[in-house]
Amino acid sequence: MSPAGGVLTAVLALPRTGATAVLALPRDDEPPVTIPRDPAREAAKRELSKRMYHENDPSPVQRALNAFWDWVDKLFSAASTATPGGTLGLVVIVVAVLAVVAALWWRLGTPHRTPTSSATLFDDRPRSAAEHRAAAEAHAAQRHWNQAVQERMRAVVRSLEERALLDPRPGRTADEAAAEAGRTLPSHTDRLRAAARDFDEVTYGGRSAGSDTYHRLTELDRDLERTKPVLTSSAQSTDHNSRQGAAS
């Protein structure tokens, strides 16, 4: 058999049927054997789907991380292209922004939620001013200043209700109580507003009270007990009489 016209036969044993497949190299004067496109594509898919070709493929997590870092790289590249100075300019801008944020954080401190007075001053358990004062003193003895401030403010408002200086009204807030009490106790208007603000900040604003806040509120409670109210009608009558006297 000559090398030019010889036939190379490869025998592939099929395990179940025992058949054989013969692949013959074409002669020089014969056209090459071709396979149609669709069967060739299907055969390639079957071959490439074998496990041996995918042993070193990245895991789904690794593919997701690679996609994320590719996106970050594209984003950074686009930003550096649009920034004057390129990559160096972008780094300088990022560092400057971080410095400003750090300075504001250091200057203003941790941001707190803005205190609101939408919640009511009292809960559903009506108690007397004396009971609120006793609860406040008990909390103060344990140095629980937030609870002590809350109970002392409730004692202040409940005491004004018991003296008929405030109408008992469910759902009243600390700010509303301070504003209404300031009309009959005008000499303590500012202190009442400050007490309501302390109550709101401790209760709704996330601020921690100290002993000074509690003692300031305790002094206000005691001073209000000794203060006589200014009746609106009496004040108007006195002002009217003084005007008449000045006119005559």
PDB file of N, CA and C in Angstrom, residues 185-239:
ATOM      1  N   LEU A 185     -49.559  81.745  83.464  1.00  0.00           N
ATOM      2  CA  LEU A 185     -48.321  81.868  84.246  1.00  0.00           C
ATOM      3  C   LEU A 185     -47.258  82.526  83.366  1.00  0.00           C
ATOM      4  N   PRO A 186     -47.466  83.774  83.003  1.00  0.00           N
ATOM      5  CA  PRO A 186     -46.581  84.410  82.013  1.00  0.00           C
ATOM      6  C   PRO A 186     -45.137  84.549  82.478  1.00  0.00           C
ATOM      7  N   SER A 187     -44.907  84.618  83.786  1.00  0.00           N
ATOM      8  CA  SER A 187     -43.530  84.773  84.265  1.00  0.00           C
ATOM      9  C   SER A 187     -42.696  83.512  84.046  1.00  0.00           C
ATOM     10  N   HIS A 188     -43.351  82.396  83.746  1.00  0.00           N
ATOM     11  CA  HIS A 188     -42.629  81.141  83.547  1.00  0.00           C
ATOM     12  C   HIS A 188     -42.767  80.610  82.116  1.00  0.00           C
ATOM     13  N   THR A 189     -43.154  81.481  81.202  1.00  0.00           N
ATOM     14  CA  THR A 189     -43.379  81.041  79.820  1.00  0.00           C
ATOM     15  C   THR A 189     -42.131  80.424  79.207  1.00  0.00           C
ATOM     16  N   ASP A 190     -41.002  81.120  79.349  1.00  0.00           N
ATOM     17  CA  ASP A 190     -39.767  80.619  78.739  1.00  0.00           C
ATOM     18  C   ASP A 190     -39.335  79.294  79.357  1.00  0.00           C
ATOM     19  N   ARG A 191     -39.475  79.178  80.668  1.00  0.00           N
ATOM     20  CA  ARG A 191     -39.058  77.936  81.332  1.00  0.00           C
ATOM     21  C   ARG A 191     -39.988  76.778  80.965  1.00  0.00           C
ATOM     22  N   LEU A 192     -41.270  77.082  80.798  1.00  0.00           N
ATOM     23  CA  LEU A 192     -42.198  76.033  80.381  1.00  0.00           C
ATOM     24  C   LEU A 192     -41.866  75.542  78.973  1.00  0.00           C
ATOM     25  N   ARG A 193     -41.550  76.458  78.072  1.00  0.00           N
ATOM     26  CA  ARG A 193     -41.185  76.053  76.722  1.00  0.00           C
ATOM     27  C   ARG A 193     -39.895  75.249  76.712  1.00  0.00           C
ATOM     28  N   ALA A 194     -38.917  75.673  77.537  1.00  0.00           N
ATOM     29  CA  ALA A 194     -37.664  74.924  77.615  1.00  0.00           C
ATOM     30  C   ALA A 194     -37.898  73.516  78.164  1.00  0.00           C
ATOM     31  N   ALA A 195     -38.798  73.390  79.154  1.00  0.00           N
ATOM     32  CA  ALA A 195     -39.105  72.068  79.712  1.00  0.00           C
ATOM     33  C   ALA A 195     -39.774  71.178  78.671  1.00  0.00           C
ATOM     34  N   ALA A 196     -40.693  71.753  77.897  1.00  0.00           N
ATOM     35  CA  ALA A 196     -41.346  70.975  76.840  1.00  0.00           C
ATOM     36  C   ALA A 196     -40.335  70.539  75.785  1.00  0.00           C
ATOM     37  N   ARG A 197     -39.387  71.416  75.477  1.00  0.00           N
ATOM     38  CA  ARG A 197     -38.357  71.054  74.491  1.00  0.00           C
ATOM     39  C   ARG A 197     -37.471  69.926  75.021  1.00  0.00           C
ATOM     40  N   ASP A 198     -37.111  69.997  76.304  1.00  0.00           N
ATOM     41  CA  ASP A 198     -36.314  68.909  76.899  1.00  0.00           C
ATOM     42  C   ASP A 198     -37.082  67.592  76.857  1.00  0.00           C
ATOM     43  N   PHE A 199     -38.362  67.642  77.163  1.00  0.00           N
ATOM     44  CA  PHE A 199     -39.180  66.427  77.130  1.00  0.00           C
ATOM     45  C   PHE A 199     -39.220  65.840  75.724  1.00  0.00           C
ATOM     46  N   ASP A 200     -39.406  66.692  74.718  1.00  0.00           N
ATOM     47  CA  ASP A 200     -39.489  66.214  73.334  1.00  0.00           C
ATOM     48  C   ASP A 200     -38.167  65.599  72.883  1.00  0.00           C
ATOM     49  N   GLU A 201     -37.054  66.257  73.211  1.00  0.00           N
ATOM     50  CA  GLU A 201     -35.757  65.764  72.759  1.00  0.00           C
ATOM     51  C   GLU A 201     -35.413  64.433  73.419  1.00  0.00           C
ATOM     52  N   VAL A 202     -35.784  64.276  74.682  1.00  0.00           N
ATOM     53  CA  VAL A 202     -35.508  63.030  75.386  1.00  0.00           C
ATOM     54  C   VAL A 202     -36.434  61.919  74.892  1.00  0.00           C
ATOM     55  N   THR A 203     -37.707  62.256  74.684  1.00  0.00           N
ATOM     56  CA  THR A 203     -38.703  61.245  74.353  1.00  0.00           C
ATOM     57  C   THR A 203     -38.681  60.867  72.884  1.00  0.00           C
ATOM     58  N   TYR A 204     -38.540  61.853  71.987  1.00  0.00           N
ATOM     59  CA  TYR A 204     -38.667  61.597  70.549  1.00  0.00           C
ATOM     60  C   TYR A 204     -37.407  61.895  69.755  1.00  0.00           C
ATOM     61  N   GLY A 205     -36.469  62.678  70.340  1.00  0.00           N
ATOM     62  CA  GLY A 205     -35.290  63.092  69.579  1.00  0.00           C
ATOM     63  C   GLY A 205     -34.062  62.253  69.801  1.00  0.00           C
ATOM     64  N   GLY A 206     -34.114  61.275  70.684  1.00  0.00           N
ATOM     65  CA  GLY A 206     -32.969  60.403  70.905  1.00  0.00           C
ATOM     66  C   GLY A 206     -31.870  61.007  71.738  1.00  0.00           C
ATOM     67  N   ARG A 207     -32.106  62.147  72.421  1.00  0.00           N
ATOM     68  CA  ARG A 207     -31.072  62.760  73.252  1.00  0.00           C
ATOM     69  C   ARG A 207     -31.134  62.190  74.655  1.00  0.00           C
ATOM     70  N   SER A 208     -29.982  62.055  75.292  1.00  0.00           N
ATOM     71  CA  SER A 208     -29.911  61.555  76.662  1.00  0.00           C
ATOM     72  C   SER A 208     -29.884  62.735  77.625  1.00  0.00           C
ATOM     73  N   ALA A 209     -30.740  62.702  78.628  1.00  0.00           N
ATOM     74  CA  ALA A 209     -30.800  63.762  79.621  1.00  0.00           C
ATOM     75  C   ALA A 209     -29.758  63.515  80.706  1.00  0.00           C
ATOM     76  N   GLY A 210     -29.465  64.558  81.447  1.00  0.00           N
ATOM     77  CA  GLY A 210     -28.538  64.457  82.573  1.00  0.00           C
ATOM     78  C   GLY A 210     -29.198  64.951  83.841  1.00  0.00           C
ATOM     79  N   SER A 211     -28.447  64.917  84.927  1.00  0.00           N
ATOM     80  CA  SER A 211     -28.998  65.341  86.212  1.00  0.00           C
ATOM     81  C   SER A 211     -29.372  66.816  86.199  1.00  0.00           C
ATOM     82  N   ASP A 212     -28.609  67.646  85.451  1.00  0.00           N
ATOM     83  CA  ASP A 212     -28.914  69.073  85.410  1.00  0.00           C
ATOM     84  C   ASP A 212     -30.280  69.331  84.779  1.00  0.00           C
ATOM     85  N   THR A 213     -30.624  68.570  83.733  1.00  0.00           N
ATOM     86  CA  THR A 213     -31.938  68.735  83.110  1.00  0.00           C
ATOM     87  C   THR A 213     -33.045  68.376  84.082  1.00  0.00           C
ATOM     88  N   TYR A 214     -32.858  67.292  84.802  1.00  0.00           N
ATOM     89  CA  TYR A 214     -33.887  66.882  85.765  1.00  0.00           C
ATOM     90  C   TYR A 214     -34.016  67.892  86.894  1.00  0.00           C
ATOM     91  N   HIS A 215     -32.914  68.379  87.439  1.00  0.00           N
ATOM     92  CA  HIS A 215     -32.983  69.347  88.545  1.00  0.00           C
ATOM     93  C   HIS A 215     -33.604  70.663  88.087  1.00  0.00           C
ATOM     94  N   ARG A 216     -33.328  71.053  86.853  1.00  0.00           N
ATOM     95  CA  ARG A 216     -33.946  72.276  86.324  1.00  0.00           C
ATOM     96  C   ARG A 216     -35.459  72.115  86.218  1.00  0.00           C
ATOM     97  N   LEU A 217     -35.902  70.969  85.788  1.00  0.00           N
ATOM     98  CA  LEU A 217     -37.335  70.713  85.681  1.00  0.00           C
ATOM     99  C   LEU A 217     -37.980  70.578  87.061  1.00  0.00           C
ATOM    100  N   THR A 218     -37.241  70.025  88.019  1.00  0.00           N
ATOM    101  CA  THR A 218     -37.764  69.911  89.383  1.00  0.00           C
ATOM    102  C   THR A 218     -37.960  71.289  90.008  1.00  0.00           C
ATOM    103  N   GLU A 219     -37.008  72.192  89.784  1.00  0.00           N
ATOM    104  CA  GLU A 219     -37.147  73.558  90.295  1.00  0.00           C
ATOM    105  C   GLU A 219     -38.333  74.260  89.658  1.00  0.00           C
ATOM    106  N   LEU A 220     -38.554  74.045  88.389  1.00  0.00           N
ATOM    107  CA  LEU A 220     -39.718  74.642  87.736  1.00  0.00           C
ATOM    108  C   LEU A 220     -41.010  74.117  88.355  1.00  0.00           C
ATOM    109  N   ASP A 221     -41.067  72.833  88.612  1.00  0.00           N
ATOM    110  CA  ASP A 221     -42.255  72.242  89.227  1.00  0.00           C
ATOM    111  C   ASP A 221     -42.538  72.883  90.579  1.00  0.00           C
ATOM    112  N   ARG A 222     -41.515  73.075  91.386  1.00  0.00           N
ATOM    113  CA  ARG A 222     -41.699  73.675  92.712  1.00  0.00           C
ATOM    114  C   ARG A 222     -42.077  75.149  92.612  1.00  0.00           C
ATOM    115  N   ASP A 223     -41.456  75.869  91.666  1.00  0.00           N
ATOM    116  CA  ASP A 223     -41.786  77.295  91.516  1.00  0.00           C
ATOM    117  C   ASP A 223     -43.221  77.478  91.032  1.00  0.00           C
ATOM    118  N   LEU A 224     -43.675  76.597  90.149  1.00  0.00           N
ATOM    119  CA  LEU A 224     -45.053  76.710  89.672  1.00  0.00           C
ATOM    120  C   LEU A 224     -46.046  76.459  90.796  1.00  0.00           C
ATOM    121  N   GLU A 225     -45.696  75.598  91.724  1.00  0.00           N
ATOM    122  CA  GLU A 225     -46.581  75.329  92.853  1.00  0.00           C
ATOM    123  C   GLU A 225     -46.773  76.578  93.713  1.00  0.00           C
ATOM    124  N   ARG A 226     -45.763  77.442  93.761  1.00  0.00           N
ATOM    125  CA  ARG A 226     -45.831  78.646  94.609  1.00  0.00           C
ATOM    126  C   ARG A 226     -46.299  79.879  93.840  1.00  0.00           C
ATOM    127  N   THR A 227     -46.494  79.745  92.532  1.00  0.00           N
ATOM    128  CA  THR A 227     -46.860  80.901  91.713  1.00  0.00           C
ATOM    129  C   THR A 227     -48.369  80.991  91.576  1.00  0.00           C
ATOM    130  N   LYS A 228     -48.874  82.221  91.771  1.00  0.00           N
ATOM    131  CA  LYS A 228     -50.301  82.449  91.591  1.00  0.00           C
ATOM    132  C   LYS A 228     -50.572  82.760  90.124  1.00  0.00           C
ATOM    133  N   PRO A 229     -51.630  82.216  89.591  1.00  0.00           N
ATOM    134  CA  PRO A 229     -51.934  82.456  88.178  1.00  0.00           C
ATOM    135  C   PRO A 229     -52.409  83.877  87.930  1.00  0.00           C
ATOM    136  N   VAL A 230     -52.204  84.339  86.734  1.00  0.00           N
ATOM    137  CA  VAL A 230     -52.706  85.637  86.289  1.00  0.00           C
ATOM    138  C   VAL A 230     -53.926  85.370  85.438  1.00  0.00           C
ATOM    139  N   LEU A 231     -55.098  85.728  85.957  1.00  0.00           N
ATOM    140  CA  LEU A 231     -56.332  85.502  85.225  1.00  0.00           C
ATOM    141  C   LEU A 231     -56.451  86.521  84.102  1.00  0.00           C
ATOM    142  N   THR A 232     -56.851  86.076  82.966  1.00  0.00           N
ATOM    143  CA  THR A 232     -56.935  86.961  81.803  1.00  0.00           C
ATOM    144  C   THR A 232     -57.958  88.051  82.003  1.00  0.00           C
ATOM    145  N   SER A 233     -59.110  87.709  82.558  1.00  0.00           N
ATOM    146  CA  SER A 233     -60.152  88.714  82.763  1.00  0.00           C
ATOM    147  C   SER A 233     -59.705  89.756  83.761  1.00  0.00           C
ATOM    148  N   SER A 234     -59.012  89.325  84.835  1.00  0.00           N
ATOM    149  CA  SER A 234     -58.550  90.284  85.837  1.00  0.00           C
ATOM    150  C   SER A 234     -57.491  91.205  85.256  1.00  0.00           C
ATOM    151  N   ALA A 235     -56.607  90.638  84.445  1.00  0.00           N
ATOM    152  CA  ALA A 235     -55.566  91.465  83.844  1.00  0.00           C
ATOM    153  C   ALA A 235     -56.162  92.489  82.906  1.00  0.00           C
ATOM    154  N   GLN A 236     -57.179  92.080  82.121  1.00  0.00           N
ATOM    155  CA  GLN A 236     -57.812  93.022  81.212  1.00  0.00           C
ATOM    156  C   GLN A 236     -58.551  94.104  81.978  1.00  0.00           C
ATOM    157  N   SER A 237     -59.209  93.739  83.091  1.00  0.00           N
ATOM    158  CA  SER A 237     -59.940  94.729  83.894  1.00  0.00           C
ATOM    159  C   SER A 237     -58.989  95.727  84.515  1.00  0.00           C
ATOM    160  N   THR A 238     -57.838  95.243  85.047  1.00  0.00           N
ATOM    161  CA  THR A 238     -56.859  96.144  85.655  1.00  0.00           C
ATOM    162  C   THR A 238     -56.292  97.092  84.621  1.00  0.00           C
ATOM    163  N   ASP A 239     -55.986  96.582  83.424  1.00  0.00           N
ATOM    164  CA  ASP A 239     -55.447  97.424  82.353  1.00  0.00           C
ATOM    165  C   ASP A 239     -56.472  98.463  81.927  1.00  0.00           C
TER     166      ASP A 239
END
